[in-house]
Amino acid sequence: MQVRQAVHQNVSQNILDSLENVLREKIHGKANSKCTDESFLVKAFRFYDLANSGTCTMREFKSTLEKMGLVANHHEYEALFFRYDSDGDGQIHYKDFAEVLFRIAPKSVSHVGPATAATVQSQQYKYVGMSSTVGTPLHRKDTTQLRGRHIQTIIEHLRHTLALKGARGILALIQSFKSADTNDRHYVSIAEFRRILRELNLGLAEPDTLDLFRYFDQQREGKLYYQDFLLELKGSLDSTRQAIVDKAFAKIDRYQSGTVSMADLTAAYDAKTHPDVRSGRKTADQAMDDFMDTLEMFLQAKNGFDSSQEVSYEDFIDYYSYLSCLIDDEQYFISMMTRAWKLTETVSNEQQPPLTRNGRSDRNGSLSS
């Protein structure tokens, strides 16, 4: 209660009235002729309401209004939230909030707080005609396109963070999904998704986590099918990278059977060209063990592979697709593949330029190829 009083003292009612005016105009600029401003705002709140409770917390309230384009400091958001959280339980019914905000008499104002029907009627401003003194209405944009770009930005952030952890970073992510899926459901809940991202220290803010989950939970079932998520994360090999990976597999697969053994891979892989070997951090045997262990762990997490099985062409492509999404530099990827699988004649180590990854490195300073 003392916190609420302190916030109210620091933020005047005039400021809150002004914020509500700006919020109305922002929403009016975003809504379309097929959707009322009130309905548009309610839908925005529902985006974060994964439990379909009809309520929102302070954090969800702030995230929703930020998406509407409202710019305010933390104390102003708190004061606006407390204005409608009359019983102090840390939640508001967002439909009541939308009804009061747009001058529609709510069925019940028991959860709306100080802005009761009498307060609403006594307020000096009106929501009619969108007065130009508040600001210029936004032009409506393609929200689907904007949302897609937002999700891609989040995924790029995840790729960058995983790249800093090396090849085993994305492997840990795959294994975490498998471990959480104890009943072979092929999906995880929002709570499990949050825990996985947190345990792997992927540095994703709560609003972005919710956005990402919602994006893949198209049916609004509270389920993220992680294979869909992983496919989006890894993307696909472009034609240049696809060609070099195909060339490597064709060299290993001498009989063109479409599968190779772990022994075939060991015989073909040139661990001496690994950056850590050339820098003296590891021996060739250690680099070989790292590569084989990482590949085996990846295949184990993917499809229950064991070392007695053959590695298919699809498995090989899948492994390098995940590795590729962590490497921005096309020339680095090509050089890595060329050296690791001895695809072309190379000069001696003394003459080879140092192989770098544009500042990205795992704990050992390199990605396992």
PDB file of N, CA, C and O in Angstrom, residues 38 54 74 96 120 174 257 263 313 331 364:
ATOM      1  N   GLU A  38     -11.779  -0.592 -28.818  1.00  0.00           N
ATOM      2  CA  GLU A  38     -11.846  -1.379 -27.577  1.00  0.00           C
ATOM      3  C   GLU A  38     -11.489  -2.840 -27.840  1.00  0.00           C
ATOM      4  O   GLU A  38     -10.693  -3.438 -27.113  1.00  0.00           O
ATOM      5  N   GLY A  54      -8.506 -13.544 -18.378  1.00  0.00           N
ATOM      6  CA  GLY A  54      -9.193 -12.266 -18.483  1.00  0.00           C
ATOM      7  C   GLY A  54      -8.535 -11.165 -17.675  1.00  0.00           C
ATOM      8  O   GLY A  54      -9.041 -10.037 -17.633  1.00  0.00           O
ATOM      9  N   HIS A  74       8.705   4.007 -15.886  1.00  0.00           N
ATOM     10  CA  HIS A  74       8.217   2.902 -15.066  1.00  0.00           C
ATOM     11  C   HIS A  74       7.187   3.362 -14.027  1.00  0.00           C
ATOM     12  O   HIS A  74       6.154   2.712 -13.828  1.00  0.00           O
ATOM     13  N   ASP A  96     -12.587  -4.704 -18.622  1.00  0.00           N
ATOM     14  CA  ASP A  96     -13.133  -3.561 -17.886  1.00  0.00           C
ATOM     15  C   ASP A  96     -12.292  -2.313 -18.146  1.00  0.00           C
ATOM     16  O   ASP A  96     -12.816  -1.209 -18.332  1.00  0.00           O
ATOM     17  N   VAL A 120     -15.391   8.579 -14.471  1.00  0.00           N
ATOM     18  CA  VAL A 120     -15.329   8.675 -15.927  1.00  0.00           C
ATOM     19  C   VAL A 120     -16.193   9.830 -16.423  1.00  0.00           C
ATOM     20  O   VAL A 120     -15.785  10.620 -17.274  1.00  0.00           O
ATOM     21  N   ILE A 174      18.561 -28.497 -27.942  1.00  0.00           N
ATOM     22  CA  ILE A 174      17.819 -29.655 -28.454  1.00  0.00           C
ATOM     23  C   ILE A 174      17.601 -30.675 -27.341  1.00  0.00           C
ATOM     24  O   ILE A 174      16.502 -31.209 -27.150  1.00  0.00           O
ATOM     25  N   SER A 257      25.830 -44.819 -51.193  1.00  0.00           N
ATOM     26  CA  SER A 257      24.726 -45.562 -50.596  1.00  0.00           C
ATOM     27  C   SER A 257      23.744 -44.656 -49.860  1.00  0.00           C
ATOM     28  O   SER A 257      22.652 -45.082 -49.495  1.00  0.00           O
ATOM     29  N   ALA A 263      32.978 -44.824 -38.540  1.00  0.00           N
ATOM     30  CA  ALA A 263      34.364 -45.113 -38.941  1.00  0.00           C
ATOM     31  C   ALA A 263      34.718 -44.372 -40.230  1.00  0.00           C
ATOM     32  O   ALA A 263      35.838 -43.862 -40.384  1.00  0.00           O
ATOM     33  N   TYR A 313      22.522 -39.246 -45.130  1.00  0.00           N
ATOM     34  CA  TYR A 313      22.763 -37.956 -45.774  1.00  0.00           C
ATOM     35  C   TYR A 313      21.928 -36.871 -45.089  1.00  0.00           C
ATOM     36  O   TYR A 313      22.415 -35.764 -44.832  1.00  0.00           O
ATOM     37  N   GLN A 331      32.451 -17.254 -45.942  1.00  0.00           N
ATOM     38  CA  GLN A 331      33.781 -17.747 -46.303  1.00  0.00           C
ATOM     39  C   GLN A 331      34.365 -18.618 -45.190  1.00  0.00           C
ATOM     40  O   GLN A 331      35.060 -19.599 -45.471  1.00  0.00           O
ATOM     41  N   ASN A 364      36.030 -22.850 -26.029  1.00  0.00           N
ATOM     42  CA  ASN A 364      37.335 -23.313 -26.483  1.00  0.00           C
ATOM     43  C   ASN A 364      37.836 -22.481 -27.654  1.00  0.00           C
ATOM     44  O   ASN A 364      38.868 -22.787 -28.245  1.00  0.00           O
TER      45      ASN A 364
END
